[in-house]
Amino acid sequence: MRVLMKKLTSLSLVWQVTIVFSLIMIIPAIVITTSYFEIVRNNLLEEANKKVQENLKKIESNMNANIGIMNSALNQLIFSQEFQYYLNPENNLSAHEKNYYVYSVQNELLNIRHVYTNKFNRLVIYSKNSQIDEYVDWSYNMDRLYDRDYYTEIMQNGSEHIYGNVRVYDRSLGNLVNYEELENKEELVLPIYQKILDIRTKECIGLIEVDMTISKLANAGELASQDSEVKYLIFDRNGKLVFASDDQRADEFSRLNFQKKSGVSDINLGDANYLIAYDRDDVTGLMRVAVMDRQKILESTSGVDTLLLLIAIGSMVFIILFTNVAARLFFRRLREMDRMITHIEAGRFDVRIKVDGFNEISRISESFNHMAERLQGLITSMIQKEKAQKEAEIHALQAQINPHFLYNTLENMRMQCEIDEYYTVASDLANLGDLLRYSLHWESPEVKVSEELNNIEQYIEIMRMRFNDRLVYEMECSEELKNLMIPKFILQPLVENCFIHGFKNTLPPWKIFVNVLMEQDRLIICVEDNGKGIEKQRLDQIYNCIRENKSISDTNNRSKNSIGIINVKQRVEMICPAGSGLSIESRQNDGTKITVTIVVEPDVQNGGEANVQDIGGR
């Protein structure tokens, strides 16, 4: 052992890692390859288990569908005929009634056979009324059943709708008979009976029987074409095999015995082993079985042991080569990292290590690259911040000078107008100064309702300098609503639209009505004019732009777009609680009404004056 350790330590670090890790990996590889065969085998059996259950569902589905067809045919015949009258022996039937009964039933039977082509083996009616003549294949007297052992079984059954046991149709007798030896059977059928009872006495006065062969009941042809690996069996309620899709093994399968109502199990029959899935139908008592040969299931595993041995040898060779290459790559990257760290120490932060793979070395390399990027980014950020700070200081000085200059200029003009006794112009300049100050000061995105209304009034007064008495406006707002907070500058664009669009090409007087009211938990602000209104097509276009948050194109100047309404709508939705928004009502030549709806939180309504946090929902 010491000699081996000496030889191992004398090797290079790459080969030391290669030998150690190869030994560690080869042992589980051997274990895996030896157990893989069993895993493949179990997977095949598991898939076969699922497959046999799926095919059992197919035969169940076919049987349920065909039993449903038999019941539908029975119901169709019963509902179309007055059997309680015609089959009652106490009723004397005229020749016309008998002829009508025969014609009606025969016609209905033809209709049923046309709808359900080649489905039924027989559909017959037994009657206690001897006045009804017998007709081959569909009408018989009840006394034909008296000597049948299943007559008592039917009559003693308390139900009117009865599922009989599987029987043989004897063509010579025109009736069903029991079968003892399946080899001697003719055609096995499943009968369903429907009693016809006297309305008064509840005595059985007739019987309708529908027969379907077991092969048709299971749709044998369809099952055989779907999957040749699966065989299908049907046993009657007494445990006798009545249908086998593989006739060659029918004798072998007939020995099957079922202890449970349903299940999946392995069975041995002779020298063969089978996987079966079975269940008993609650209605008919028939046992459905799907069978697969285990030997055929496991045929694909032949030769897997040799293949696994080759895979094991190949895996060992691969592990040795892969470990050697990985070790070489591993230590190469460590040397590269050492070299890059030396560059960082020298102040070069733009160096990067190439990242390959997802192991620990890769993560260390990524961390190294992130560290270098952050150091480089911090240095760059510090330079940019110093530059941005200087620019901000310059802009701040300019921002102080420009508005101050404008305010002082307007104030000087106003004072000069008063000196010269131009009081109207002086008043309008004062309003203009207030408007400018209101529009430029955005310390908060929200203001009181009273401030927004005051701004609108100043704007309208400036416009009245041009329109004089041709312009009339009215504002309504209760005192308790004036302290509520709303987004700033949402009414001026709407009022401005009245002058730009509403009053254009219309005769005065022009009227603007601004109304603020509260409806439940919503603050409603309406801006309405008596202008020319908006035609329907244009209104639809505006609504589409509002929904898609797009600017509204000008109908007279395609290169010019209107953004006022969209801006108001977006700010209301962003600042105010969910449910807030904007709507437009207009008819051509009948004015336009724009409504801004703002949801007010309950504590705002009950708490008096609102603040930004209340109505903004932040």
PDB file of C-alpha atoms in Angstrom, residues 86-319:
ATOM      1  CA  TYR A  86    -102.398  -3.733 -27.447  1.00  0.00           C
ATOM      2  CA  LEU A  87    -100.658  -6.441 -25.366  1.00  0.00           C
ATOM      3  CA  ASN A  88    -103.383  -6.596 -22.674  1.00  0.00           C
ATOM      4  CA  PRO A  89    -105.474  -9.774 -23.248  1.00  0.00           C
ATOM      5  CA  GLU A  90    -108.510  -8.119 -21.609  1.00  0.00           C
ATOM      6  CA  ASN A  91    -108.803  -5.634 -24.478  1.00  0.00           C
ATOM      7  CA  ASN A  92    -110.760  -6.808 -27.560  1.00  0.00           C
ATOM      8  CA  LEU A  93    -108.918  -5.477 -30.589  1.00  0.00           C
ATOM      9  CA  SER A  94    -110.671  -4.708 -33.836  1.00  0.00           C
ATOM     10  CA  ALA A  95    -109.189  -5.760 -37.167  1.00  0.00           C
ATOM     11  CA  HIS A  96    -108.283  -2.143 -37.827  1.00  0.00           C
ATOM     12  CA  GLU A  97    -106.489  -1.879 -34.452  1.00  0.00           C
ATOM     13  CA  LYS A  98    -104.535  -5.077 -35.035  1.00  0.00           C
ATOM     14  CA  ASN A  99    -103.498  -3.969 -38.503  1.00  0.00           C
ATOM     15  CA  TYR A 100    -102.517  -0.547 -37.188  1.00  0.00           C
ATOM     16  CA  TYR A 101    -100.466  -2.137 -34.365  1.00  0.00           C
ATOM     17  CA  VAL A 102     -98.601  -4.445 -36.753  1.00  0.00           C
ATOM     18  CA  TYR A 103     -97.939  -1.687 -39.263  1.00  0.00           C
ATOM     19  CA  SER A 104     -96.799   0.773 -36.566  1.00  0.00           C
ATOM     20  CA  VAL A 105     -94.409  -1.674 -34.856  1.00  0.00           C
ATOM     21  CA  GLN A 106     -92.934  -2.941 -38.126  1.00  0.00           C
ATOM     22  CA  ASN A 107     -92.373   0.624 -39.286  1.00  0.00           C
ATOM     23  CA  GLU A 108     -90.674   1.542 -35.986  1.00  0.00           C
ATOM     24  CA  LEU A 109     -88.495  -1.595 -36.130  1.00  0.00           C
ATOM     25  CA  LEU A 110     -87.381  -0.689 -39.644  1.00  0.00           C
ATOM     26  CA  ASN A 111     -86.549   2.791 -38.421  1.00  0.00           C
ATOM     27  CA  ILE A 112     -84.528   1.429 -35.472  1.00  0.00           C
ATOM     28  CA  ARG A 113     -82.609  -1.004 -37.683  1.00  0.00           C
ATOM     29  CA  HIS A 114     -81.892   1.828 -40.097  1.00  0.00           C
ATOM     30  CA  VAL A 115     -80.554   4.066 -37.346  1.00  0.00           C
ATOM     31  CA  TYR A 116     -78.552   1.269 -35.677  1.00  0.00           C
ATOM     32  CA  THR A 117     -77.430  -0.679 -38.735  1.00  0.00           C
ATOM     33  CA  ASN A 118     -76.146  -4.222 -38.050  1.00  0.00           C
ATOM     34  CA  LYS A 119     -76.153  -3.663 -34.304  1.00  0.00           C
ATOM     35  CA  PHE A 120     -78.849  -6.047 -33.005  1.00  0.00           C
ATOM     36  CA  ASN A 121     -79.071  -9.786 -33.351  1.00  0.00           C
ATOM     37  CA  ARG A 122     -82.786  -9.702 -32.536  1.00  0.00           C
ATOM     38  CA  LEU A 123     -85.445  -7.278 -31.346  1.00  0.00           C
ATOM     39  CA  VAL A 124     -88.657  -9.181 -30.476  1.00  0.00           C
ATOM     40  CA  ILE A 125     -91.918  -8.553 -28.633  1.00  0.00           C
ATOM     41  CA  TYR A 126     -93.662 -11.219 -26.544  1.00  0.00           C
ATOM     42  CA  SER A 127     -97.381 -10.691 -25.812  1.00  0.00           C
ATOM     43  CA  LYS A 128     -99.993 -12.331 -23.583  1.00  0.00           C
ATOM     44  CA  ASN A 129    -102.726 -11.101 -25.911  1.00  0.00           C
ATOM     45  CA  SER A 130    -103.458 -14.036 -28.213  1.00  0.00           C
ATOM     46  CA  GLN A 131    -105.267 -11.659 -30.567  1.00  0.00           C
ATOM     47  CA  ILE A 132    -101.842 -10.438 -31.739  1.00  0.00           C
ATOM     48  CA  ASP A 133    -100.613 -12.702 -34.517  1.00  0.00           C
ATOM     49  CA  GLU A 134     -97.098 -14.065 -34.469  1.00  0.00           C
ATOM     50  CA  TYR A 135     -94.664 -12.716 -37.014  1.00  0.00           C
ATOM     51  CA  VAL A 136     -91.316 -14.270 -37.691  1.00  0.00           C
ATOM     52  CA  ASP A 137     -88.395 -12.389 -36.141  1.00  0.00           C
ATOM     53  CA  TRP A 138     -90.341  -9.879 -34.068  1.00  0.00           C
ATOM     54  CA  SER A 139     -93.775 -10.949 -32.626  1.00  0.00           C
ATOM     55  CA  TYR A 140     -94.338 -14.034 -30.439  1.00  0.00           C
ATOM     56  CA  ASN A 141     -96.780 -15.206 -27.796  1.00  0.00           C
ATOM     57  CA  MET A 142     -95.592 -15.273 -24.171  1.00  0.00           C
ATOM     58  CA  ASP A 143     -96.289 -19.016 -23.908  1.00  0.00           C
ATOM     59  CA  ARG A 144     -93.123 -19.613 -25.947  1.00  0.00           C
ATOM     60  CA  LEU A 145     -91.145 -18.535 -22.887  1.00  0.00           C
ATOM     61  CA  TYR A 146     -92.958 -20.603 -20.240  1.00  0.00           C
ATOM     62  CA  ASP A 147     -90.693 -23.628 -20.618  1.00  0.00           C
ATOM     63  CA  ARG A 148     -87.485 -21.531 -20.554  1.00  0.00           C
ATOM     64  CA  ASP A 149     -85.548 -21.551 -17.321  1.00  0.00           C
ATOM     65  CA  TYR A 150     -84.853 -17.827 -17.606  1.00  0.00           C
ATOM     66  CA  TYR A 151     -88.620 -17.027 -17.731  1.00  0.00           C
ATOM     67  CA  THR A 152     -88.907 -17.515 -13.984  1.00  0.00           C
ATOM     68  CA  GLU A 153     -85.679 -15.542 -13.516  1.00  0.00           C
ATOM     69  CA  ILE A 154     -87.193 -12.609 -15.442  1.00  0.00           C
ATOM     70  CA  MET A 155     -90.599 -12.721 -13.770  1.00  0.00           C
ATOM     71  CA  GLN A 156     -89.160 -12.930 -10.244  1.00  0.00           C
ATOM     72  CA  ASN A 157     -86.969  -9.893 -10.890  1.00  0.00           C
ATOM     73  CA  GLY A 158     -88.620  -6.842  -9.323  1.00  0.00           C
ATOM     74  CA  SER A 159     -87.237  -4.474 -11.943  1.00  0.00           C
ATOM     75  CA  GLU A 160     -88.988  -3.653 -15.219  1.00  0.00           C
ATOM     76  CA  HIS A 161     -85.647  -3.281 -17.027  1.00  0.00           C
ATOM     77  CA  ILE A 162     -83.600  -6.484 -16.810  1.00  0.00           C
ATOM     78  CA  TYR A 163     -80.149  -7.453 -18.073  1.00  0.00           C
ATOM     79  CA  GLY A 164     -80.134 -11.170 -18.798  1.00  0.00           C
ATOM     80  CA  ASN A 165     -77.215 -13.584 -18.679  1.00  0.00           C
ATOM     81  CA  VAL A 166     -75.324 -14.459 -21.850  1.00  0.00           C
ATOM     82  CA  ARG A 167     -77.204 -17.131 -23.872  1.00  0.00           C
ATOM     83  CA  VAL A 168     -77.135 -18.843 -27.252  1.00  0.00           C
ATOM     84  CA  TYR A 169     -79.597 -17.883 -29.951  1.00  0.00           C
ATOM     85  CA  ASP A 170     -81.025 -21.084 -31.405  1.00  0.00           C
ATOM     86  CA  ARG A 171     -82.116 -20.296 -34.968  1.00  0.00           C
ATOM     87  CA  SER A 172     -84.087 -23.540 -35.252  1.00  0.00           C
ATOM     88  CA  LEU A 173     -86.171 -22.697 -32.184  1.00  0.00           C
ATOM     89  CA  GLY A 174     -86.169 -18.959 -32.780  1.00  0.00           C
ATOM     90  CA  ASN A 175     -85.346 -18.479 -29.132  1.00  0.00           C
ATOM     91  CA  LEU A 176     -82.545 -18.215 -26.601  1.00  0.00           C
ATOM     92  CA  VAL A 177     -81.228 -21.329 -24.870  1.00  0.00           C
ATOM     93  CA  ASN A 178     -78.625 -22.026 -22.221  1.00  0.00           C
ATOM     94  CA  TYR A 179     -75.200 -23.361 -23.228  1.00  0.00           C
ATOM     95  CA  GLU A 180     -73.186 -26.001 -21.487  1.00  0.00           C
ATOM     96  CA  GLU A 181     -70.176 -26.444 -23.726  1.00  0.00           C
ATOM     97  CA  LEU A 182     -68.794 -23.313 -25.305  1.00  0.00           C
ATOM     98  CA  GLU A 183     -67.383 -25.377 -28.170  1.00  0.00           C
ATOM     99  CA  ASN A 184     -70.942 -26.153 -29.234  1.00  0.00           C
ATOM    100  CA  LYS A 185     -72.232 -22.615 -29.055  1.00  0.00           C
ATOM    101  CA  GLU A 186     -73.794 -20.966 -32.069  1.00  0.00           C
ATOM    102  CA  GLU A 187     -73.911 -17.202 -31.499  1.00  0.00           C
ATOM    103  CA  LEU A 188     -73.652 -15.902 -27.933  1.00  0.00           C
ATOM    104  CA  VAL A 189     -75.784 -12.841 -27.222  1.00  0.00           C
ATOM    105  CA  LEU A 190     -76.468 -10.502 -24.319  1.00  0.00           C
ATOM    106  CA  PRO A 191     -80.259 -10.024 -23.909  1.00  0.00           C
ATOM    107  CA  ILE A 192     -81.911  -6.977 -22.358  1.00  0.00           C
ATOM    108  CA  TYR A 193     -85.596  -7.254 -21.373  1.00  0.00           C
ATOM    109  CA  GLN A 194     -88.242  -4.614 -20.753  1.00  0.00           C
ATOM    110  CA  LYS A 195     -91.449  -5.710 -19.035  1.00  0.00           C
ATOM    111  CA  ILE A 196     -94.773  -4.280 -20.205  1.00  0.00           C
ATOM    112  CA  LEU A 197     -97.073  -4.050 -17.169  1.00  0.00           C
ATOM    113  CA  ASP A 198    -100.831  -3.693 -16.939  1.00  0.00           C
ATOM    114  CA  ILE A 199    -101.552  -0.153 -15.740  1.00  0.00           C
ATOM    115  CA  ARG A 200    -104.144  -1.328 -13.214  1.00  0.00           C
ATOM    116  CA  THR A 201    -102.925  -4.693 -11.926  1.00  0.00           C
ATOM    117  CA  LYS A 202     -99.183  -4.230 -12.588  1.00  0.00           C
ATOM    118  CA  GLU A 203     -99.232  -7.753 -14.052  1.00  0.00           C
ATOM    119  CA  CYS A 204     -96.676  -8.478 -16.785  1.00  0.00           C
ATOM    120  CA  ILE A 205     -98.624  -8.586 -20.066  1.00  0.00           C
ATOM    121  CA  GLY A 206     -95.684  -8.451 -22.443  1.00  0.00           C
ATOM    122  CA  LEU A 207     -91.938  -8.498 -22.828  1.00  0.00           C
ATOM    123  CA  ILE A 208     -89.602  -6.703 -25.216  1.00  0.00           C
ATOM    124  CA  GLU A 209     -86.242  -8.354 -25.806  1.00  0.00           C
ATOM    125  CA  VAL A 210     -83.152  -6.856 -27.482  1.00  0.00           C
ATOM    126  CA  ASP A 211     -80.198  -9.156 -28.230  1.00  0.00           C
ATOM    127  CA  MET A 212     -76.677  -8.175 -29.256  1.00  0.00           C
ATOM    128  CA  THR A 213     -73.872 -10.604 -29.944  1.00  0.00           C
ATOM    129  CA  ILE A 214     -70.935 -10.448 -27.558  1.00  0.00           C
ATOM    130  CA  SER A 215     -68.517  -9.771 -30.416  1.00  0.00           C
ATOM    131  CA  LYS A 216     -70.564  -6.731 -31.485  1.00  0.00           C
ATOM    132  CA  LEU A 217     -70.990  -5.663 -27.865  1.00  0.00           C
ATOM    133  CA  ALA A 218     -67.193  -5.448 -27.518  1.00  0.00           C
ATOM    134  CA  ASN A 219     -66.557  -4.139 -31.075  1.00  0.00           C
ATOM    135  CA  ALA A 220     -64.139  -7.042 -31.561  1.00  0.00           C
ATOM    136  CA  GLY A 221     -62.992  -5.973 -35.020  1.00  0.00           C
ATOM    137  CA  GLU A 222     -62.066  -2.499 -33.847  1.00  0.00           C
ATOM    138  CA  LEU A 223     -60.163  -3.832 -30.809  1.00  0.00           C
ATOM    139  CA  ALA A 224     -58.174  -6.312 -32.898  1.00  0.00           C
ATOM    140  CA  SER A 225     -57.091  -3.604 -35.348  1.00  0.00           C
ATOM    141  CA  GLN A 226     -55.920  -1.226 -32.615  1.00  0.00           C
ATOM    142  CA  ASP A 227     -53.260  -3.315 -30.847  1.00  0.00           C
ATOM    143  CA  SER A 228     -52.274  -6.882 -31.702  1.00  0.00           C
ATOM    144  CA  GLU A 229     -50.221  -7.272 -28.500  1.00  0.00           C
ATOM    145  CA  VAL A 230     -53.311  -7.050 -26.280  1.00  0.00           C
ATOM    146  CA  LYS A 231     -55.909  -9.828 -26.136  1.00  0.00           C
ATOM    147  CA  TYR A 232     -59.455  -9.248 -24.912  1.00  0.00           C
ATOM    148  CA  LEU A 233     -61.686 -11.622 -22.927  1.00  0.00           C
ATOM    149  CA  ILE A 234     -65.265 -11.434 -21.650  1.00  0.00           C
ATOM    150  CA  PHE A 235     -66.669 -13.774 -18.974  1.00  0.00           C
ATOM    151  CA  ASP A 236     -70.362 -14.014 -18.103  1.00  0.00           C
ATOM    152  CA  ARG A 237     -71.707 -13.521 -14.602  1.00  0.00           C
ATOM    153  CA  ASN A 238     -71.200 -17.255 -13.905  1.00  0.00           C
ATOM    154  CA  GLY A 239     -67.499 -17.047 -14.746  1.00  0.00           C
ATOM    155  CA  LYS A 240     -67.634 -18.738 -18.161  1.00  0.00           C
ATOM    156  CA  LEU A 241     -65.578 -17.380 -21.043  1.00  0.00           C
ATOM    157  CA  VAL A 242     -67.982 -16.048 -23.677  1.00  0.00           C
ATOM    158  CA  PHE A 243     -65.607 -14.034 -25.851  1.00  0.00           C
ATOM    159  CA  ALA A 244     -61.890 -14.249 -26.684  1.00  0.00           C
ATOM    160  CA  SER A 245     -60.153 -12.123 -29.306  1.00  0.00           C
ATOM    161  CA  ASP A 246     -57.523 -14.911 -29.603  1.00  0.00           C
ATOM    162  CA  ASP A 247     -59.438 -18.123 -30.342  1.00  0.00           C
ATOM    163  CA  GLN A 248     -56.240 -20.206 -30.307  1.00  0.00           C
ATOM    164  CA  ARG A 249     -55.791 -19.653 -26.584  1.00  0.00           C
ATOM    165  CA  ALA A 250     -59.461 -19.630 -25.596  1.00  0.00           C
ATOM    166  CA  ASP A 251     -59.172 -22.968 -23.751  1.00  0.00           C
ATOM    167  CA  GLU A 252     -56.156 -21.656 -21.858  1.00  0.00           C
ATOM    168  CA  PHE A 253     -57.871 -18.413 -20.877  1.00  0.00           C
ATOM    169  CA  SER A 254     -61.112 -20.150 -19.868  1.00  0.00           C
ATOM    170  CA  ARG A 255     -59.368 -21.433 -16.727  1.00  0.00           C
ATOM    171  CA  LEU A 256     -59.008 -17.938 -15.354  1.00  0.00           C
ATOM    172  CA  ASN A 257     -60.671 -17.323 -12.002  1.00  0.00           C
ATOM    173  CA  PHE A 258     -61.264 -13.879 -10.498  1.00  0.00           C
ATOM    174  CA  GLN A 259     -61.450 -13.373  -6.746  1.00  0.00           C
ATOM    175  CA  LYS A 260     -61.966  -9.615  -6.854  1.00  0.00           C
ATOM    176  CA  LYS A 261     -64.284  -7.279  -8.714  1.00  0.00           C
ATOM    177  CA  SER A 262     -61.375  -5.528 -10.454  1.00  0.00           C
ATOM    178  CA  GLY A 263     -57.591  -5.446 -10.406  1.00  0.00           C
ATOM    179  CA  VAL A 264     -54.286  -5.934 -12.191  1.00  0.00           C
ATOM    180  CA  SER A 265     -52.204  -9.076 -11.627  1.00  0.00           C
ATOM    181  CA  ASP A 266     -49.708 -11.584 -13.017  1.00  0.00           C
ATOM    182  CA  ILE A 267     -51.001 -15.079 -13.698  1.00  0.00           C
ATOM    183  CA  ASN A 268     -49.424 -18.347 -14.823  1.00  0.00           C
ATOM    184  CA  LEU A 269     -51.337 -20.554 -17.237  1.00  0.00           C
ATOM    185  CA  GLY A 270     -49.393 -23.651 -18.158  1.00  0.00           C
ATOM    186  CA  ASP A 271     -45.919 -22.615 -19.210  1.00  0.00           C
ATOM    187  CA  ALA A 272     -46.961 -19.050 -20.024  1.00  0.00           C
ATOM    188  CA  ASN A 273     -47.053 -15.983 -17.833  1.00  0.00           C
ATOM    189  CA  TYR A 274     -49.548 -13.181 -18.452  1.00  0.00           C
ATOM    190  CA  LEU A 275     -50.241  -9.654 -17.220  1.00  0.00           C
ATOM    191  CA  ILE A 276     -53.991  -9.061 -16.964  1.00  0.00           C
ATOM    192  CA  ALA A 277     -56.270  -6.171 -16.029  1.00  0.00           C
ATOM    193  CA  TYR A 278     -59.926  -6.931 -15.287  1.00  0.00           C
ATOM    194  CA  ASP A 279     -63.119  -5.429 -13.929  1.00  0.00           C
ATOM    195  CA  ARG A 280     -66.736  -6.524 -13.582  1.00  0.00           C
ATOM    196  CA  ASP A 281     -69.504  -4.424 -15.149  1.00  0.00           C
ATOM    197  CA  ASP A 282     -71.991  -3.399 -12.431  1.00  0.00           C
ATOM    198  CA  VAL A 283     -74.933  -3.387 -14.843  1.00  0.00           C
ATOM    199  CA  THR A 284     -74.565  -6.599 -16.862  1.00  0.00           C
ATOM    200  CA  GLY A 285     -72.354  -8.599 -14.499  1.00  0.00           C
ATOM    201  CA  LEU A 286     -69.901  -9.314 -17.332  1.00  0.00           C
ATOM    202  CA  MET A 287     -66.196  -9.508 -16.499  1.00  0.00           C
ATOM    203  CA  ARG A 288     -63.972  -7.602 -18.947  1.00  0.00           C
ATOM    204  CA  VAL A 289     -60.329  -8.668 -19.249  1.00  0.00           C
ATOM    205  CA  ALA A 290     -57.301  -7.290 -21.146  1.00  0.00           C
ATOM    206  CA  VAL A 291     -54.308  -9.670 -21.413  1.00  0.00           C
ATOM    207  CA  MET A 292     -50.645  -9.226 -22.422  1.00  0.00           C
ATOM    208  CA  ASP A 293     -47.983 -11.938 -22.690  1.00  0.00           C
ATOM    209  CA  ARG A 294     -45.106 -11.098 -20.286  1.00  0.00           C
ATOM    210  CA  GLN A 295     -42.616 -12.975 -22.447  1.00  0.00           C
ATOM    211  CA  LYS A 296     -43.393 -10.719 -25.412  1.00  0.00           C
ATOM    212  CA  ILE A 297     -43.239  -7.659 -23.171  1.00  0.00           C
ATOM    213  CA  LEU A 298     -39.687  -8.531 -22.115  1.00  0.00           C
ATOM    214  CA  GLU A 299     -38.474  -9.584 -25.560  1.00  0.00           C
ATOM    215  CA  SER A 300     -36.871  -6.166 -26.093  1.00  0.00           C
ATOM    216  CA  THR A 301     -34.548  -6.802 -23.114  1.00  0.00           C
ATOM    217  CA  SER A 302     -32.725  -9.654 -24.873  1.00  0.00           C
ATOM    218  CA  GLY A 303     -29.159  -8.690 -25.515  1.00  0.00           C
ATOM    219  CA  VAL A 304     -29.324  -5.793 -23.072  1.00  0.00           C
ATOM    220  CA  ASP A 305     -26.850  -7.503 -20.692  1.00  0.00           C
ATOM    221  CA  THR A 306     -24.159  -7.599 -23.391  1.00  0.00           C
ATOM    222  CA  LEU A 307     -24.932  -4.028 -24.350  1.00  0.00           C
ATOM    223  CA  LEU A 308     -24.675  -2.951 -20.704  1.00  0.00           C
ATOM    224  CA  LEU A 309     -21.244  -4.615 -20.371  1.00  0.00           C
ATOM    225  CA  LEU A 310     -20.009  -2.684 -23.404  1.00  0.00           C
ATOM    226  CA  ILE A 311     -21.508   0.492 -21.969  1.00  0.00           C
ATOM    227  CA  ALA A 312     -19.748  -0.152 -18.646  1.00  0.00           C
ATOM    228  CA  ILE A 313     -16.347  -0.585 -20.323  1.00  0.00           C
ATOM    229  CA  GLY A 314     -16.941   2.498 -22.450  1.00  0.00           C
ATOM    230  CA  SER A 315     -17.988   4.444 -19.351  1.00  0.00           C
ATOM    231  CA  MET A 316     -14.750   3.516 -17.557  1.00  0.00           C
ATOM    232  CA  VAL A 317     -12.624   4.690 -20.483  1.00  0.00           C
ATOM    233  CA  PHE A 318     -14.664   7.860 -20.759  1.00  0.00           C
ATOM    234  CA  ILE A 319     -14.395   8.572 -17.017  1.00  0.00           C
TER     235      ILE A 319
END
